[in-house]
Amino acid sequence: MSAAGRSTALPTGAHDGVVAEGLGKRYGELWALREVDLDVPPGSVLGLLGHNGAGKTTAIRILTTLALPSAGRASVAGLDVVAEAARVRERIGLAGQYATVDGLLSARVNLEMVGRLYHLPRAIARARARELLERLGLLEKADILVRTFSGGMRRRLDLAASLMGEPPVLFLDEPTTGLDPQGRNDLWTLLRELVDGGTTLVLTTQYLEEADRLADNIVVLDRGRIVAAGPPEELKARVGGERIEVTLASEEGLTSAAEALSAFADGQSVTAPEELRVTMPARAGTRLVEVVRALDAAGVDALDVHRREATLDDVFLAVTGSHGSPETPATEALAR
Amino acid sequence: MSESSTAAPGLATRLRWELSDSLMLARRNVAHVRQVPERLLDATVQPIMFVLLFAYVFGGAIHVGGGGYREYLLGGILVQTLTFGIIGPAISIATDLTEGIVDRFRSLPMSRSAFLYGHLISDLASATLALVIMTASGLIVGWRIHSDLPHALAGFALLVLFAFAMLWVGMLLGLLARTPDAVNGVAFILIFPLTFIANTFVPAGSLPEGLRQVAEYNPVSALAAAVRALFGNPTALPSAAAWPLQHPVLSALGWCLLILVLVVPLTIRRYRVRTAG
Ligand SMILES: Nc1ncnc2c1ncn2[C@@H]1O[C@H](COP(=O)(O)OP(=O)(O)O)[C@@H](O)[C@H]1O
Ligand SMILES: [Mg+2]
C-alpha cells in the first residue's frame, strides 16, 4: 500500500519464475537476510536450506509481499514484489511456516473463503475446495471445525489453501515439518505433480534429503547469507552422499579407526574425540560388512558402526568448515 | 494456468472486489458467532439484564422529575450498551492478529482494508441487533417514545452513528493490544468510568461536586441526553447544566464526529504498521 506510486525496479533478467538481486532484510542491528541472489526459472524447484534462524522465512515473506526488503529487489512472475505487490498476490500461493487457517470455520468453509478472496466465482471455488480436500485426504473431515484438527491436518489444509488460486508460483515454508513419514511422502508426490504441471516452487527445509528429493537447485543459507548454491548433485558431490559413522569404546582407537576407514573414504573423515566418533564420507557402493572387517583387523573396539545420509551439517562442514549456526537442533524444531 | 490477464483491474472491478471481500470477511465473523455464541451475549442478554435490573431493582429508589424512572432510564442504557460495543471488535481483531490468519489474508489478492471493513460490517450488525432488543425490552417495561416520527428516527440515527464511532475505537484498541486478554482489562478501565460517571442511570445533577463536572462533559452524557430529548423522554436537566447538556443533540453529534475524525486515521495507520513486515 505504502509503495503504490513507486516505480518498478525489476531485477535484471526477471522472468516468470522468481528472481532476487542483492536482497536484504534488517531487523534493528541484525541482518536477517543479506545480499541474497536467487534465480528460479519457471517450472523449476528451488530448495532453500538452512538451520533455524538462517533467514529462510524472511526470504519467503519478502517474496510473498508480507515483508518489505531493506535492500535489493525481487520479482515473482515477472512482477516487482514491492511496487506491484497486489498483482504478485494474484499469482502466488503461500503456505507459511505456521498454518494460517481459521480454527472457527470448517475445512471446507476455510477453502471456499480463500477461493472467494482470490475472486473466483462461487461455483468454481466450491468445486476446487472439494477437489483439494479430496486430494489432500481431508474430505472426511471437511465439515468439522479446524480447531479440532491435528497439526499435520492443519498443515495439509494450509497447503490446500495455498493451491486454491491455482498459482503459477508456489511458496512453501517448511511444508513437511511436523508431518509423519507417510504424509511427507504423499506431499512430495503431490508437489512433483504440481511442478510437472508447470508450477514454479520455492520451498524451505532443514533437511538435505528433502531438498535433494524435490529441488532442481539448492541454496544454503547461514546467518542470512548464501553459503552454497547449485543443483543437488553438485552439492552432494561436494559433501559426498553417504556417511559411515563409527563410535568407539575408548579414545585409543580413534586414530587407527580413521586410518582403517580411509580405504573406503570419498573425502576427509572427521573425528569428534568428545563423542568418541569418527565420521567418513563413504565411496559409493561401500559395504558395511567390509568396513566392520577392516576395523576388526585394525584392532578397533567399535561400539557401533552405521551408515546414514549426508545431513545439512555435513554440507556446512564441507562448505564452511564449521557446523553453521543451528540455533535449535533440527530435531527440536520437528517436535515443536 | 496463468490465463488471467496481466493488466491491472479497472476501478469499477476494484470497488466491486472491495465490497465483496469485505462482505466475505463479515460473513466469516458471523460464522464465528455461530461457533462461539457467547460473543453475542453482549448484544443480547446483557442489555435485557440491564433494563430489568435498573427498572425493577434500583428503579424504585431513584426518582427523576418529569416522568417515571423507566422513561429516563432507557436512553442511558441504550448508550451504555453501545459503548460496551468497543469490546467486540477489539477482541476479535486482537485474536485474528495473534492467530496468524491475517498473514493468510495479506498473501491473497483481496483488498487490504476488507479485513477492517469486514469487522465493521458484522459488528455494526450486532450493534443494531442490540438496539432492537433494547428498544423492545424498553417497550415491554413501559418506556415509550413521545416525540414525532422524524425526531424518533433522528434518535435512532444518532445511536447508530455512536455505535459506528465506538466500533472504530474498538478496532483501534484491538490493533494496539498485544493479546486478546489484554483487551478486556483495558476496555473495562475505559468503559466503566465512561458509562457510570455520567447521567446514564442518575441525573448528572445528583452527583457529588467534581464527578458532576466530569459527567456533564462526558460524551456518554451528551449522547444519553440527546437520545432522551429526541425521544421525548425526561432529561432531568437542572437549569444550570453545562453547555453540552443544554445543547445535547449538537454536542452528541459533535462528539461522534470528533471521535471518528481522530480514531479512523489512527486505526488505519495502526493497521498498516501492525501488518507491515
Ligand atoms: N520480525 C522480526 N523481528 C526481529 N528479528 C526477526 C524477525 N523475524 C526474524 N527475525 C530474526 O531474523 C533471523 C532469521 O529468521 P528467520 O527468517 O525466521 O529464519 P528461519 O526461517 O531460517 O528459521 C533470526 O535471527 C530471527 O530471530
Ligand atoms: Mg522459518
CSV table of C-alpha atoms and ligand atoms in Angstrom, one decimal, chain A residues 25-28 30-33 48-61 97-98 173-174 204-206 221 223-224 327-328 336, chain B residues 276-277, ligand 1:
chain,number,residue,atom,x,y,z
A,25,LYS,CA,16.3,-7.5,5.4
A,26,ARG,CA,17.4,-5.8,8.5
A,27,TYR,CA,15.7,-6.0,11.9
A,28,GLY,CA,17.4,-3.4,14.1
A,30,LEU,CA,20.5,-7.8,12.7
A,31,TRP,CA,20.6,-8.5,9.0
A,32,ALA,CA,18.2,-11.5,8.8
A,33,LEU,CA,19.0,-11.7,5.1
A,48,LEU,CA,16.1,-23.0,0.5
A,49,LEU,CA,18.1,-24.9,3.0
A,50,GLY,CA,19.3,-23.7,6.4
A,51,HIS,CA,19.1,-24.2,10.2
A,52,ASN,CA,16.7,-22.3,12.4
A,53,GLY,CA,17.3,-18.6,12.2
A,54,ALA,CA,19.2,-18.8,8.8
A,55,GLY,CA,16.7,-16.4,7.1
A,56,LYS,CA,14.5,-18.8,5.2
A,57,THR,CA,11.2,-17.4,6.5
A,58,THR,CA,12.4,-13.9,6.0
A,59,ALA,CA,13.2,-14.6,2.3
A,60,ILE,CA,9.8,-16.2,1.8
A,61,ARG,CA,8.0,-13.3,3.5
A,97,GLN,CA,5.8,-21.9,8.5
A,98,TYR,CA,2.8,-21.8,10.8
A,173,ASP,CA,7.9,-22.7,4.2
A,174,GLU,CA,9.0,-25.9,5.9
A,204,THR,CA,12.4,-24.2,2.6
A,205,THR,CA,13.6,-27.1,4.7
A,206,GLN,CA,16.1,-28.0,7.3
A,221,LEU,CA,21.6,-20.0,3.9
A,223,ARG,CA,23.1,-16.3,9.2
A,224,GLY,CA,21.2,-14.6,6.3
A,327,GLU,CA,20.1,-22.1,17.0
A,328,THR,CA,17.9,-25.0,17.6
A,336,ARG,CA,7.6,-28.1,18.0
B,276,ALA,CA,3.8,-4.4,7.7
B,277,GLY,CA,6.6,-6.9,7.6
C,1,LIG,N1,10.1,-9.7,13.0
C,1,LIG,C1,11.4,-9.9,13.4
C,1,LIG,N2,12.0,-9.0,14.2
C,1,LIG,C2,13.3,-9.2,14.6
C,1,LIG,N3,14.0,-10.2,14.2
C,1,LIG,C3,13.5,-11.1,13.4
C,1,LIG,C4,12.1,-11.0,12.9
C,1,LIG,N4,11.9,-12.1,12.1
C,1,LIG,C5,13.0,-12.8,12.1
C,1,LIG,N5,14.0,-12.3,12.8
C,1,LIG,C6,15.3,-12.8,13.0
C,1,LIG,O1,15.9,-13.0,11.7
C,1,LIG,C7,16.7,-14.1,11.7
C,1,LIG,C8,16.1,-15.0,10.6
C,1,LIG,O2,14.9,-15.5,11.0
C,1,LIG,P1,14.0,-16.5,10.0
C,1,LIG,O3,13.9,-15.9,8.7
C,1,LIG,O4,12.7,-16.7,10.7
C,1,LIG,O5,14.9,-17.8,9.9
C,1,LIG,P2,14.5,-19.3,9.5
C,1,LIG,O6,13.1,-19.2,8.9
C,1,LIG,O7,15.6,-19.7,8.6
C,1,LIG,O8,14.5,-20.1,10.7
C,1,LIG,C9,16.6,-14.8,13.1
C,1,LIG,O9,17.7,-14.4,13.8
C,1,LIG,C10,15.3,-14.2,13.7
C,1,LIG,O10,15.5,-14.1,15.0
